[in-house]
Short mmCIF file of C-alpha atoms in Angstrom, two decimals:
data_model
loop_
_atom_site.label_atom_id
_atom_site.label_comp_id
_atom_site.label_asym_id
_atom_site.label_seq_id
_atom_site.Cartn_x
_atom_site.Cartn_y
_atom_site.Cartn_z
CA MET J 22 178.89 -67.79 267.40
CA ALA J 23 175.57 -66.40 266.34
CA SER J 24 174.34 -63.28 268.13
CA GLY J 25 171.53 -64.03 270.52
CA PRO J 26 169.76 -62.03 273.15
CA SER J 27 172.70 -62.24 275.47
CA SER J 28 174.98 -60.79 272.76
CA ARG J 29 172.60 -57.90 272.25
CA GLN J 30 172.56 -57.23 275.97
CA ARG J 31 176.38 -57.15 276.08
CA TRP J 32 176.33 -54.75 273.07
CA GLU J 33 173.77 -52.52 274.81
CA ALA J 34 176.03 -52.35 277.90
CA SER J 35 179.12 -51.61 275.89
CA ARG J 36 177.76 -48.98 273.50
CA PRO J 37 178.42 -45.15 274.20
CA SER J 38 175.85 -43.74 276.62
CA SER J 39 175.31 -40.65 274.28
CA CYS J 40 173.75 -42.92 271.49
CA SER J 41 170.03 -42.91 272.02
CA SER J 42 169.34 -45.99 269.82
CA PRO J 43 171.21 -48.84 268.23
CA SER J 44 169.59 -47.88 265.00
CA THR J 45 171.21 -44.48 265.03
CA SER J 46 173.24 -44.38 261.72
CA SER J 47 176.15 -42.25 263.01
CA CYS J 48 177.05 -44.89 265.68
CA SER J 49 179.05 -47.84 264.71
CA ALA J 50 177.55 -51.24 265.31
CA ALA J 51 180.41 -52.30 267.59
CA GLY J 52 180.18 -49.08 269.63
CA SER J 53 183.90 -48.29 269.07
CA ARG J 54 183.27 -44.80 267.69
CA ALA J 55 181.57 -41.87 269.57
CA CYS J 56 178.08 -40.99 268.59
CA ARG J 57 178.07 -38.00 266.13
CA THR J 58 174.32 -37.21 266.31
CA PRO J 59 174.10 -33.57 265.16
CA SER J 60 171.10 -32.83 267.33
CA SER J 61 172.81 -33.86 270.63
CA PRO J 62 174.17 -30.70 272.34
CA ALA J 63 176.47 -32.81 274.50
CA THR J 64 178.39 -34.04 271.42
CA ARG J 65 178.85 -30.55 269.91
CA ARG J 66 180.69 -28.80 272.79
CA SER J 67 182.41 -29.98 275.90
CA GLY J 68 182.52 -27.99 279.11
CA PRO J 69 180.15 -25.72 280.74
CA PRO J 70 177.53 -24.00 278.50
CA SER J 71 178.36 -20.49 277.56
CA ARG J 72 176.51 -17.63 279.05
CA PRO J 73 173.82 -16.11 276.94
CA ARG J 74 174.95 -12.90 275.21
CA ALA J 75 173.52 -9.78 276.81
CA ARG J 76 171.16 -7.74 274.68
CA SER J 77 172.10 -4.19 274.08
CA PRO J 78 169.48 -1.89 275.82
CA SER J 79 167.35 -0.10 273.36
CA PHE J 80 167.30 3.71 273.65
CA SER J 81 164.10 5.12 275.09
CA PRO J 82 163.36 8.82 274.55
CA SER J 83 163.60 10.92 277.73
CA SER J 84 163.24 14.42 278.73
CA SER J 85 166.88 15.09 277.75
CA CYS J 86 166.05 14.17 274.13
CA SER J 87 163.55 17.01 273.78
CA SER J 88 166.33 19.62 274.48
CA PRO J 89 166.86 21.99 271.62
CA TRP J 90 170.67 21.34 271.98
CA GLY J 91 170.05 17.78 270.64
CA ARG J 92 171.00 14.49 272.20
CA SER J 93 173.84 14.87 274.57
CA PRO J 94 176.88 12.65 273.71
CA SER J 95 176.90 11.29 277.22
CA ALA J 96 173.21 10.36 276.97
CA SER J 97 174.08 7.82 274.16
CA ARG J 98 175.61 5.45 276.72
CA SER J 99 173.55 2.76 278.36
CA ALA J 100 170.79 4.18 280.56
CA THR J 101 171.23 1.32 283.00
CA SER J 102 171.44 2.66 286.50
CA PRO J 103 174.58 1.74 288.47
CA SER J 104 174.20 -0.84 291.28
CA PRO J 105 173.61 0.43 294.77
CA THR J 106 177.01 -0.74 295.74
CA SER J 107 178.81 1.21 292.98
CA ARG J 108 176.73 4.28 293.64
CA SER J 109 177.59 4.22 297.38
CA SER J 110 181.16 3.78 296.42
CA ASP J 111 181.12 6.85 294.23
CA VAL J 112 179.47 8.98 296.88
CA ALA J 113 182.06 7.83 299.45
CA THR J 114 184.82 8.75 297.10
CA ASN J 115 183.43 12.11 296.09
CA GLU J 116 182.88 13.06 299.68
CA THR J 117 186.72 12.93 300.25
CA LEU J 118 187.45 15.36 297.39
CA THR J 119 187.38 19.14 297.76
CA THR J 120 185.40 20.95 295.06
CA LEU J 121 187.14 23.48 292.81
CA PRO J 122 187.11 27.06 294.02
CA ASP J 123 185.47 29.77 291.95
CA LEU J 124 188.05 31.61 289.94
CA LEU J 125 186.01 34.80 289.85
CA ARG J 126 186.92 38.47 290.36
CA PRO J 127 185.61 41.80 289.20
CA GLY J 128 186.81 42.93 285.70
CA LEU J 129 186.73 39.58 283.86
CA ASP J 130 186.16 39.56 280.19
CA VAL J 131 184.61 36.10 280.10
CA VAL J 132 183.71 33.38 282.55
CA PHE J 133 183.53 29.73 281.40
CA VAL J 134 180.88 27.84 283.28
CA GLY J 135 180.72 24.00 283.58
CA ILE J 136 177.95 21.84 284.90
CA ASN J 137 180.12 20.44 287.76
CA PRO J 138 183.69 19.57 288.64
CA GLY J 139 184.84 16.02 287.58
CA GLU J 140 186.89 13.84 289.93
CA THR J 141 190.08 14.22 287.99
CA SER J 142 189.83 18.02 288.06
CA ALA J 143 189.01 18.05 291.76
CA ARG J 144 192.07 15.81 292.48
CA LEU J 145 194.41 18.00 290.49
CA GLY J 146 192.85 21.22 291.67
CA HIS J 147 192.30 22.62 288.23
CA TYR J 148 189.41 23.20 285.82
CA TYR J 149 188.97 20.83 282.79
CA ALA J 150 192.10 18.93 283.93
CA ASN J 151 190.95 15.46 282.61
CA PRO J 152 193.49 14.56 279.77
CA GLY J 153 190.52 13.57 277.63
CA ASN J 154 188.96 16.97 277.85
CA ALA J 155 189.71 19.20 274.84
CA PHE J 156 188.93 22.48 276.52
CA TRP J 157 192.49 23.77 276.91
CA ARG J 158 193.51 22.66 273.39
CA LEU J 159 190.60 24.47 271.94
CA LEU J 160 191.12 27.61 274.01
CA SER J 161 194.89 27.59 273.11
CA ALA J 162 193.96 27.47 269.37
CA SER J 163 191.68 30.52 269.68
CA SER J 164 192.55 34.21 269.88
CA LEU J 165 191.05 34.38 273.35
CA VAL J 166 194.62 33.73 274.63
CA SER J 167 197.99 34.91 273.49
CA ARG J 168 199.84 31.69 274.13
CA PRO J 169 199.16 27.95 274.57
CA VAL J 170 197.53 27.35 278.00
CA GLY J 171 196.68 24.34 280.18
CA PRO J 172 194.92 23.35 283.33
CA THR J 173 197.62 24.87 285.62
CA ASP J 174 197.04 28.34 284.02
CA ASP J 175 193.45 28.48 285.10
CA ALA J 176 193.99 30.88 288.13
CA SER J 177 196.53 33.08 286.37
CA LEU J 178 194.19 33.72 283.42
CA ALA J 179 192.11 36.10 285.57
CA ALA J 180 194.89 38.63 285.15
CA ALA J 181 196.02 37.66 281.65
CA VAL J 182 196.10 39.64 278.53
CA PRO J 183 194.49 40.23 276.04
CA ARG J 184 191.52 38.88 277.94
CA ARG J 185 190.82 38.10 281.54
CA ILE J 186 189.24 34.76 281.94
CA GLY J 187 187.51 33.21 284.97
CA PHE J 188 186.00 29.75 285.78
CA THR J 189 183.21 28.25 287.74
CA ASP J 190 180.50 25.60 287.81
CA VAL J 191 176.78 25.72 288.38
CA VAL J 192 176.89 22.73 290.64
CA LYS J 193 179.81 22.46 293.04
CA ARG J 194 179.41 18.82 293.78
CA VAL J 195 182.31 16.62 292.48
CA GLU J 196 181.02 13.94 290.11
CA THR J 197 182.91 12.48 287.15
CA ASP J 198 179.75 11.42 285.21
CA SER J 199 177.78 14.67 284.67
CA THR J 200 174.70 12.68 283.75
CA LYS J 201 174.43 11.73 287.43
CA VAL J 202 173.90 15.43 288.25
CA THR J 203 170.13 15.55 288.05
CA PRO J 204 168.08 18.37 286.48
CA SER J 205 166.63 19.04 290.00
CA GLU J 206 170.12 19.34 291.43
CA VAL J 207 171.11 21.83 288.75
CA ARG J 208 167.99 23.87 289.30
CA ALA J 209 168.56 23.92 293.05
CA SER J 210 172.04 25.40 292.37
CA VAL J 211 170.98 28.12 290.05
CA GLU J 212 170.35 30.84 292.79
CA ALA J 213 173.75 30.42 294.44
CA PHE J 214 175.44 30.45 291.02
CA ARG J 215 173.75 33.71 290.09
CA ALA J 216 174.85 35.34 293.29
CA ARG J 217 178.54 34.20 292.72
CA LEU J 218 178.49 35.53 289.19
CA ALA J 219 176.89 38.82 290.18
CA GLY J 220 179.88 39.68 292.34
CA ALA J 221 182.26 39.32 289.33
CA ARG J 222 179.98 40.98 286.63
CA PRO J 223 182.00 39.74 283.67
CA ARG J 224 181.40 41.04 280.13
CA ALA J 225 180.46 37.58 278.88
CA VAL J 226 179.58 34.14 280.23
CA CYS J 227 180.13 31.01 278.18
CA PHE J 228 178.49 27.79 279.15
CA THR J 229 180.37 24.67 278.21
CA GLY J 230 177.22 22.69 277.54
CA GLY J 231 173.49 23.27 276.95
CA ARG J 232 172.33 21.81 280.23
CA GLN J 233 173.57 24.86 282.20
CA PHE J 234 171.74 27.24 279.89
CA ASP J 235 168.50 25.42 280.04
CA ALA J 236 168.60 25.43 283.83
CA LEU J 237 169.19 29.15 284.02
CA PHE J 238 166.79 30.16 281.21
CA PRO J 239 163.99 27.68 281.31
CA GLY J 240 161.61 28.12 278.34
CA VAL J 241 164.12 30.20 276.36
CA ARG J 242 164.82 28.56 273.05
CA PRO J 243 168.48 28.89 272.12
CA ARG J 244 169.16 30.99 268.95
CA ASN J 245 171.10 29.41 266.15
CA GLY J 246 172.02 26.50 268.42
CA TRP J 247 175.51 27.20 269.77
CA GLY J 248 177.07 30.65 270.10
CA ARG J 249 175.61 34.02 271.33
CA GLN J 250 172.18 33.73 272.90
CA PRO J 251 169.34 36.27 273.14
CA VAL J 252 169.63 36.81 276.85
CA GLU J 253 171.91 38.37 279.44
CA LEU J 254 173.13 37.11 282.77
CA ALA J 255 174.04 39.63 285.48
CA GLY J 256 174.59 42.13 282.70
CA ALA J 257 176.85 39.68 280.70
CA ALA J 258 176.39 38.43 277.18
CA VAL J 259 175.61 34.72 277.16
CA TRP J 260 177.39 32.26 274.90
CA VAL J 261 177.01 28.47 274.76
CA ILE J 262 179.46 25.91 273.31
CA PRO J 263 179.10 22.08 273.20
CA SER J 264 180.67 19.99 275.94
CA THR J 265 184.43 19.75 275.50
CA SER J 266 184.64 16.28 277.10
CA GLY J 267 186.21 13.39 275.17
CA ARG J 268 182.70 11.92 274.41
CA ALA J 269 181.78 15.05 272.42
CA ALA J 270 184.80 14.98 270.04
CA ALA J 271 182.42 15.43 266.99
CA TYR J 272 181.62 18.94 268.21
CA ARG J 273 185.18 20.38 268.25
CA PRO J 274 184.82 22.22 264.95
CA GLN J 275 181.66 24.03 266.27
CA ILE J 276 183.47 24.82 269.52
CA ALA J 277 186.41 26.39 267.71
CA THR J 278 184.13 28.55 265.54
CA VAL J 279 182.14 29.81 268.62
CA LEU J 280 185.35 30.56 270.65
CA GLU J 281 186.72 32.69 267.77
CA ALA J 282 183.39 34.54 267.41
CA LEU J 283 183.41 35.19 271.14
CA ALA J 284 186.95 36.67 270.94
CA GLN J 285 185.97 38.94 268.09
CA SER J 286 182.88 40.03 269.96
CA LEU J 287 184.92 40.93 273.02
CA ASP J 288 187.14 43.00 270.67
CA GLY J 289 184.13 44.74 269.20
CA ALA J 290 184.97 43.26 265.72
CA VAL J 291 181.41 41.87 265.34
CA ALA J 292 178.04 43.12 266.55
CA ALA J 293 177.14 41.61 270.00
#
């Protein structure tokens, strides 16, 4: 039977709905095969559309970038602020943790000074106790100590030989992410920190990061980057090493070099 208008209407009713025209070359005349029009998104993928891929935030220079210590490893992470919900949760968690006590006493050879206690250290009750922190491995490899030491040795090192070692932080608030400790919070803690340190009067102070030095000596440009600095604190020689956190692994050779120089300085082997 010859095709008439009624046949065309039946063909139109039976063809796949995804074909936009009977003249589309990729659809069969009988409508038995699915339309394969490349420009139709519905025929290229089934299911819900995929979410757009998030763009990585570009780094914007901030005040921390102008520090003579260089860009902090922790600053290389996304600068996106945490949501109010996560921030509230962090505060609630930290309020239940007791900060680390100052391990200070008169007669110390050197005091290591962090920016603030991390949550892992506060929970375990020892300085630099996070497994990812290289402080104790680096200290053990230096001649500052006579044997391998770990977090649980922190209190006993105050009476150790050959060098008596103490520990404290500038800011006593517990916070795992030290970038959440603001510059204003560090500056507000400086006076109390100076008072605590004055009671111990150690021979040397070693900051485990440049932020602490910048807060205590604003406007003083560090000499030779890391190592001995051209200032004193409560009569103590001031030294600075990079952060020993896991995010700063690239700095470990410099840390090892400075710790050895510090040990030799305490022994009088090199000029202070």
